Every structure is written in structure tokens, then in C-alpha cells.
Coordinates of C-alpha atoms in Angstrom, one line a residue:
M1 CA 63.8 104.3 135.3
A2 CA 67.3 104.9 134.3
T3 CA 68.5 103.3 131.1
V4 CA 71.5 101.1 131.1
A5 CA 74.1 101.9 128.6
Q6 CA 74.6 99.0 126.2
P7 CA 78.2 98.1 125.5
R8 CA 79.5 98.9 122.1
P9 CA 79.8 95.9 119.8
R10 CA 83.3 94.9 119.3
T11 CA 84.3 95.0 115.7
R12 CA 87.3 93.0 114.3
S13 CA 89.3 96.2 114.0
T14 CA 88.8 97.2 117.6
V15 CA 89.7 93.8 118.9
A16 CA 92.8 93.8 116.7
A17 CA 93.7 97.3 118.0
R18 CA 93.8 95.9 121.6
R19 CA 96.1 93.1 120.7
R20 CA 99.8 94.0 120.6
P21 CA 99.0 97.7 120.6
A22 CA 102.7 98.6 120.4
L23 CA 102.8 97.0 117.0
R24 CA 99.8 98.8 115.4
H25 CA 101.7 101.8 114.2
L26 CA 105.0 100.0 113.4
G27 CA 105.4 100.9 109.8
P28 CA 107.8 99.8 107.1
N29 CA 109.8 103.1 107.6
W30 CA 111.4 101.4 110.6
Y31 CA 113.6 99.3 108.2
A32 CA 115.5 102.6 107.6
A33 CA 117.1 102.1 111.0
V34 CA 118.5 98.8 109.9
M35 CA 119.8 100.3 106.7
G36 CA 121.4 103.2 108.5
T37 CA 123.1 100.9 110.9
A38 CA 124.4 98.4 108.3
I39 CA 125.9 101.2 106.2
I40 CA 128.1 102.2 109.1
A41 CA 129.9 98.8 108.8
N42 CA 129.8 98.7 105.0
A43 CA 131.2 102.1 104.5
G44 CA 133.7 101.9 107.2
A45 CA 135.2 98.7 105.7
G46 CA 136.4 100.6 102.6
L47 CA 138.1 103.5 104.3
P48 CA 141.9 103.9 103.9
F49 CA 142.4 103.1 107.6
H50 CA 141.1 100.5 110.0
V51 CA 137.9 101.4 111.9
P52 CA 137.4 99.3 115.1
G53 CA 134.1 97.8 116.0
L54 CA 132.7 97.4 112.5
P55 CA 131.8 93.6 112.9
V56 CA 129.9 94.5 116.1
V57 CA 127.9 97.2 114.2
W58 CA 127.1 94.7 111.5
A59 CA 126.0 92.1 114.0
L60 CA 123.8 94.8 115.6
S61 CA 122.2 95.5 112.2
L62 CA 121.6 91.8 111.7
A63 CA 119.9 91.6 115.1
M64 CA 117.8 94.7 114.4
L65 CA 116.7 93.1 111.1
V66 CA 115.6 89.9 112.8
V67 CA 113.7 91.7 115.6
L68 CA 112.0 94.0 113.1
L69 CA 111.0 91.2 110.8
V70 CA 109.3 89.4 113.8
A71 CA 107.7 92.7 114.9
R72 CA 106.4 93.4 111.4
A73 CA 105.0 89.9 111.1
G74 CA 103.1 90.6 114.3
H75 CA 101.9 93.8 112.8
W76 CA 100.4 92.0 109.8
L77 CA 99.0 89.2 112.0
H78 CA 97.3 91.4 114.6
H79 CA 96.7 94.6 112.7
R80 CA 95.9 93.7 109.1
D81 CA 93.5 96.7 108.7
Q82 CA 96.4 99.1 109.5
A83 CA 98.8 97.1 107.4
R84 CA 96.4 97.4 104.4
A85 CA 95.9 101.1 105.2
H86 CA 99.7 101.6 105.0
L87 CA 99.7 100.0 101.5
L88 CA 97.0 102.3 100.3
D89 CA 98.6 105.4 101.8
P90 CA 100.9 107.1 99.2
T91 CA 103.0 108.6 102.0
V92 CA 103.7 105.2 103.6
A93 CA 103.7 102.6 100.8
P94 CA 107.0 103.7 99.2
F95 CA 108.8 102.7 102.5
Y96 CA 108.3 99.1 101.5
G97 CA 111.5 99.7 99.4
C98 CA 113.3 100.0 102.8
L99 CA 112.4 96.3 103.5
S100 CA 114.3 95.2 100.4
M101 CA 117.3 97.6 101.1
A102 CA 117.5 96.4 104.8
F103 CA 118.0 92.8 103.6
L104 CA 120.6 93.9 101.0
A105 CA 122.5 96.3 103.2
V106 CA 122.9 93.6 105.9
G107 CA 123.9 91.2 103.0
I108 CA 126.7 93.5 101.8
G109 CA 128.0 93.7 105.4
S110 CA 127.9 89.9 105.7
L111 CA 130.6 89.7 103.0
S112 CA 132.6 92.8 103.9
V113 CA 132.8 92.5 107.7
G114 CA 130.5 89.6 108.7
T115 CA 133.2 87.0 108.2
D116 CA 134.9 88.3 111.3
V117 CA 131.8 87.5 113.3
I118 CA 130.3 84.3 111.9
G119 CA 133.1 83.0 109.5
E120 CA 133.1 82.8 105.8
A121 CA 131.3 79.4 105.7
A122 CA 128.2 81.1 107.2
A123 CA 128.6 84.6 105.9
V124 CA 128.5 83.6 102.2
P125 CA 125.2 81.5 102.4
L126 CA 123.7 84.3 104.6
A127 CA 124.6 86.8 101.9
W128 CA 122.9 84.7 99.2
V129 CA 119.7 84.4 101.3
L130 CA 119.6 88.1 102.0
Y131 CA 120.4 88.9 98.3
G132 CA 117.6 86.6 97.1
A133 CA 115.0 87.9 99.5
G134 CA 116.1 91.6 99.1
T135 CA 116.2 91.4 95.3
L136 CA 112.8 89.7 95.0
I137 CA 111.1 92.2 97.3
G138 CA 112.9 95.1 95.6
L139 CA 111.8 94.1 92.1
V140 CA 108.2 93.6 93.3
A141 CA 108.2 97.0 95.2
A142 CA 109.7 98.8 92.2
V143 CA 106.6 97.8 90.2
A144 CA 103.9 97.4 92.8
V145 CA 104.3 100.7 94.6
P146 CA 104.2 102.9 91.4
Y147 CA 101.2 100.7 90.3
L148 CA 99.3 101.4 93.5
M149 CA 100.2 105.1 93.2
V150 CA 98.6 105.2 89.7
V151 CA 95.5 103.0 90.2
R152 CA 94.7 103.1 94.0
H153 CA 96.3 106.0 95.8
D154 CA 94.8 109.4 96.0
V155 CA 97.9 111.5 95.3
A156 CA 97.3 115.2 95.6
P157 CA 98.8 117.6 93.0
G158 CA 102.1 119.0 94.1
S159 CA 102.7 116.3 96.8
A160 CA 105.7 114.8 95.2
S161 CA 108.3 113.7 97.8
P162 CA 111.8 112.2 97.7
V163 CA 110.2 109.3 99.5
W164 CA 108.9 108.2 96.1
L165 CA 112.5 107.2 95.2
L166 CA 112.6 104.5 97.9
P167 CA 111.0 101.6 95.9
V168 CA 112.9 102.3 92.7
V169 CA 116.3 102.6 94.5
A170 CA 116.1 99.1 95.9
P171 CA 117.3 97.3 92.7
M172 CA 120.4 99.6 92.7
V173 CA 121.4 98.1 96.1
S174 CA 121.0 94.7 94.5
A175 CA 123.3 95.8 91.7
T176 CA 125.9 96.6 94.5
L177 CA 125.6 93.3 96.3
G178 CA 125.5 91.2 93.2
P179 CA 129.1 91.9 92.2
L180 CA 130.3 90.8 95.7
L181 CA 128.7 87.4 95.0
V182 CA 130.2 87.0 91.5
P183 CA 133.5 85.4 92.8
H184 CA 131.4 82.8 94.6
L185 CA 129.9 81.6 91.3
P186 CA 131.4 79.2 88.8
A187 CA 133.4 80.9 86.0
G188 CA 131.6 81.3 82.7
Q189 CA 127.9 81.7 82.2
A190 CA 126.9 82.1 85.8
R191 CA 129.3 84.9 86.5
E192 CA 128.5 86.8 83.3
A193 CA 124.7 86.4 84.0
M194 CA 125.1 87.8 87.5
L195 CA 127.3 90.7 86.2
L196 CA 124.9 91.7 83.4
G197 CA 121.8 91.1 85.6
S198 CA 123.3 93.5 88.1
Y199 CA 123.9 96.0 85.3
A200 CA 120.2 95.6 84.2
M201 CA 119.1 96.5 87.7
F202 CA 121.5 99.4 87.8
G203 CA 119.8 100.7 84.6
M204 CA 116.3 100.0 85.8
S205 CA 116.8 102.0 89.0
L206 CA 118.8 104.8 87.3
L207 CA 116.2 105.5 84.6
A208 CA 113.3 105.3 87.1
T209 CA 115.2 107.9 89.3
L210 CA 115.6 110.1 86.3
V211 CA 111.8 110.0 85.9
I212 CA 111.0 110.8 89.5
L213 CA 113.7 113.3 90.5
P214 CA 112.5 116.1 88.1
V215 CA 109.0 115.8 89.5
V216 CA 110.4 116.1 93.1
F217 CA 112.5 119.2 92.2
S218 CA 109.6 120.8 90.4
R219 CA 107.4 120.4 93.5
L220 CA 110.1 122.1 95.6
I221 CA 110.4 125.0 93.2
H222 CA 106.7 125.6 92.7
R223 CA 105.3 124.6 96.2
G224 CA 108.2 125.7 98.4
A225 CA 110.0 123.8 101.2
L226 CA 108.8 120.5 102.5
P227 CA 107.0 120.4 105.9
L228 CA 109.5 120.4 108.7
F229 CA 109.3 116.7 109.6
L230 CA 109.8 115.8 105.9
T231 CA 112.8 118.0 105.4
P232 CA 115.3 115.1 106.1
T233 CA 113.9 113.2 103.2
L234 CA 115.7 115.5 100.9
F235 CA 118.8 113.4 101.7
L236 CA 117.1 110.5 100.1
V237 CA 118.1 111.9 96.7
L238 CA 121.7 111.1 97.6
G239 CA 120.7 107.4 97.7
P240 CA 120.5 106.7 94.0
L241 CA 123.4 109.0 93.3
G242 CA 125.8 107.4 95.7
Q243 CA 124.5 103.9 95.3
S244 CA 124.8 104.0 91.5
T245 CA 128.4 105.2 91.8
T246 CA 129.1 102.4 94.2
A247 CA 127.4 99.9 92.0
V248 CA 129.4 100.7 88.8
N249 CA 132.6 100.6 90.7
K250 CA 131.8 97.2 92.3
L251 CA 130.8 95.9 88.9
A252 CA 134.1 97.1 87.4
D253 CA 136.0 95.3 90.2
V254 CA 134.7 91.9 89.1
A255 CA 134.3 92.4 85.3
G256 CA 137.7 91.2 84.5
G257 CA 137.0 87.6 85.5
S258 CA 133.4 87.6 84.3
I259 CA 133.2 89.0 80.8
G260 CA 135.4 89.6 77.8
A261 CA 138.4 91.9 78.1
T262 CA 136.9 94.6 75.8
Y263 CA 133.8 94.9 77.9
A264 CA 135.7 94.7 81.2
H265 CA 137.9 97.6 80.1
G266 CA 134.8 99.6 79.1
M267 CA 133.2 98.9 82.5
A268 CA 136.3 100.1 84.3
A269 CA 136.3 103.3 82.2
F270 CA 132.5 103.8 82.7
A271 CA 132.9 103.5 86.5
V272 CA 135.0 106.7 86.5
L273 CA 133.3 108.5 83.6
Y274 CA 129.9 108.0 85.2
G275 CA 130.9 108.1 88.9
V276 CA 132.8 111.4 89.0
P277 CA 130.1 113.6 87.5
V278 CA 127.4 111.9 89.6
M279 CA 129.5 112.4 92.7
G280 CA 129.8 116.1 91.8
F281 CA 126.0 116.4 91.6
A282 CA 125.6 114.4 94.8
L283 CA 127.9 116.9 96.6
M284 CA 125.8 119.8 95.2
W285 CA 122.6 118.2 96.4
L286 CA 124.2 117.5 99.8
A287 CA 124.9 121.2 100.2
L288 CA 121.3 122.0 99.3
A289 CA 119.9 119.4 101.6
V290 CA 122.1 120.5 104.5
A291 CA 121.0 124.1 104.0
M292 CA 117.3 123.1 104.0
A293 CA 117.9 121.0 107.2
V294 CA 119.5 123.9 109.0
R295 CA 116.6 126.1 108.0
A296 CA 114.1 123.5 109.3
A297 CA 116.0 123.1 112.5
R298 CA 115.9 126.9 113.1
R299 CA 112.1 126.7 112.6
G300 CA 111.7 124.0 115.2
M301 CA 112.0 120.7 113.4
G302 CA 111.6 117.9 116.0
F303 CA 112.8 114.3 115.8
A304 CA 110.9 111.9 113.6
M305 CA 111.9 108.6 112.0
T306 CA 112.6 110.6 108.9
W307 CA 115.9 111.5 110.6
W308 CA 117.2 108.1 109.5
A309 CA 117.3 109.7 106.0
F310 CA 120.5 111.4 107.2
T311 CA 122.3 108.1 107.4
F312 CA 122.0 105.5 104.6
P313 CA 122.0 108.0 101.6
V314 CA 125.1 109.7 103.0
G315 CA 126.7 106.3 103.5
T316 CA 126.2 105.4 99.8
C317 CA 128.2 108.5 98.9
V318 CA 131.0 107.3 101.2
T319 CA 131.1 103.9 99.4
G320 CA 130.9 105.7 96.0
A321 CA 133.9 107.9 96.9
E322 CA 135.8 104.8 98.1
G323 CA 135.1 103.1 94.7
L324 CA 136.4 106.2 92.8
A325 CA 139.5 106.3 95.0
R326 CA 140.3 102.7 94.0
H327 CA 139.8 103.3 90.3
T328 CA 141.4 106.7 90.0
G329 CA 144.1 106.5 92.7
L330 CA 143.2 110.0 93.8
H331 CA 143.7 110.6 97.5
A332 CA 141.1 113.4 97.2
F333 CA 138.4 110.8 97.0
D334 CA 139.8 109.0 100.1
W335 CA 139.6 112.3 102.0
L336 CA 136.1 112.9 100.7
A337 CA 135.1 109.4 101.9
V338 CA 136.6 110.1 105.4
A339 CA 134.8 113.5 105.6
L340 CA 131.4 112.0 104.6
Y341 CA 131.9 109.0 106.9
T342 CA 132.4 111.4 109.8
L343 CA 129.1 113.1 108.9
L344 CA 127.5 109.6 108.6
V345 CA 128.6 108.5 112.1
A346 CA 127.4 111.7 113.7
A347 CA 124.0 111.4 112.0
W348 CA 123.8 107.7 113.1
L349 CA 124.5 108.5 116.7
V350 CA 122.0 111.3 116.8
A351 CA 119.2 109.3 115.1
G352 CA 120.0 106.2 117.1
F353 CA 119.9 108.1 120.5
H354 CA 116.5 109.7 119.7
T355 CA 115.1 106.5 118.4
V356 CA 116.0 104.5 121.6
R357 CA 114.7 107.4 123.7
G358 CA 111.5 107.4 121.7
L359 CA 111.0 103.7 122.1
V360 CA 111.6 103.8 125.8
D361 CA 109.1 106.6 126.5
G362 CA 106.6 105.1 123.9
R363 CA 106.3 108.2 121.7
L364 CA 107.5 106.6 118.5
L365 CA 105.0 103.7 118.6
A366 CA 102.1 105.8 119.7
A367 CA 99.2 106.7 117.4
P368 CA 100.0 109.7 115.3
G369 CA 97.6 112.0 117.2
K370 CA 99.0 111.0 120.6
K371 CA 102.7 111.7 120.1

């Protein structure tokens, strides 16, 4: 008598996997697409000439953020096992810094170009909400992710990656949005607190970067080039460099009405004395990263979501160069900003095209082994 195969018992994880399957592998790295889109509007607003369509790009980044927040909520609701696995994966957990920076990047655009879309009466409160959410998440991620890496993650020797910078760079983006909100605060204690609080986040992020970056460079020297699909993450090093230059220049812009004249003059001088050398190092690293990307392309580097690393970090160098142009009056920085913005737009178009195509054919949301 033939035996009848018994159906396998359905576990909670298998049931969850069948619900909203498209969301199961939607990781926090997708927020990089929001960041990369928002920086197009943010960086374009500071160029020495008018760039058409920036409010539309900002509106697109806001819509992307809303859609992605809803989708990620569905991911946590229907695929909690996968969401917890992401937190315990040292290659995925650092991308939670992108959640913070997505909020903050859209918030910066709300004040720089968003007023043309929704009006100042709506743009300013929206910027406050995005600043509050992004800063809180960023501060938590800056502590929680390194904590998990120390006590829970199984980090292999020699596996350091520029991705490790993501959670600690988030407070630097807060230090850039904070100054834009200073004029909307009452004069006196409130403005000074926001100014110095932003400086504190600048220092927090900068010192954490100085701890991580030597480890990453040591890994490159002793272990060789990154795997092909991770090569674009070398551009992430530009993030803290360009963003810190942007932050100190934005802080200098509002120091005059927020703190004593002596400190305000010092902050203006610091913006140039810090920003110029850091921008020089950023350009050196950009040349290295481009050379490594060309090498990887020749060896068959295919598209992955890591290609979004070509966008936001380069955009921070654009905004950094724009800030230096304001405070030095040198047209060379204007031309540098224009050249880097051209590179940024090209990278955004390429990454955006491949992302849309990957969503349409389903490859980007498929299980890792089925792509």
C-alpha cells in the first residue's frame, strides 16, 4: 500500500514568507535611493546658476521616502524574522544609518527647494519633523549599530568595509540641517543651543569617522580590493568628508546671529581652515575610488544597490565646495561644484535607471540566491 506524503507543518517563518513576498528582502539599504535623489535637489540649489526642475526632484524624494517607509513597515510586520536577521548581520545593520539620512536629506531639501512646492508655511514644519525623526534615529544608530557589532555580530577578521561609516555619518547630516533651522528659532538661548548642539554632532561623527577610516584603509592594503559588488562603497568615504565640510560652512553662515562675535568669527575662519584641507583629501579619495570602480567594471561588476553609493557621497562634496565658494569667494570652488554635480547627476541617472529596471523585472527584490 502506497504511503501518502504528509504535508510539512507550516512554521511561523514559512507563513510569513508567503505574505507580501516582495517585501521580504527589502532591506534598509533602499533608503540610499532616497538620499541619492534628495541630494540632487539640495546640491543643485547652491550652484552659481539656476537648475530647472529641482523642486520636482525634491518632491520625488519625499514621495520615495513615504513609499519606502510604508514598505519597510510591511517588511517588519510580515517578515520579522528577516528584519531581525538584518539587524544581526554585520553587512546589513550599518545601513540603518541610511534611514536617518533619508529623513534628513529630504528635510534639507524641504527648506532649500521645497518651499516652491508646498510653501514655507508647510515646508518649515515638515523640516522640523524630518529633523527630529532623523536626528533621533541617527543618534540611536550611531550607538546601537557599533554596540551590536561588538556584542552580537560575528565580524570576520579583515572584513572592514566603508559601509561601517554609515551609522556614524548620520549625526553629521543632522549638523547640516540644524543650522538651516536656526533662523526659525527665537534669538538667544534657543539659537545658541541649536548651533552648539549641531557642532557637538559634527564632532561626534568626525571623531567616529577618524576611528573607522584607518581600519577600512588597513583592510584594503592588507586584504586587497573589495569584492566587485562592494567596490562602489568606496565612495561612502566621501560622505563624512563632504558632509563635514558642508556642515561647518552652514554653521558659519548662521553663527553671527546665534553666538558672540568672537566665536562667530572663529567659526567662519574654521569653516575655511577645516574645509579646504578636507576637500583636498576628498578629491584624492575620489580619484582612488574612481580608479577602483573602473578596475571593477573591467572585471565584470554588475549592477547592485551599492551603486547608489555613487550619488549621495559625491553630492556632499558638491555642497561642501559650494560652502567654500561662499566663504572664500574663489570661483575655483564654484567650478569644482559644477564638475562634481555633473558627475552626481550622471551617477543618479544610471543608478535610477537600473533600479527601476530591476524593480520591474523583480530581480532587486528576489532572494539573494535567485537573482
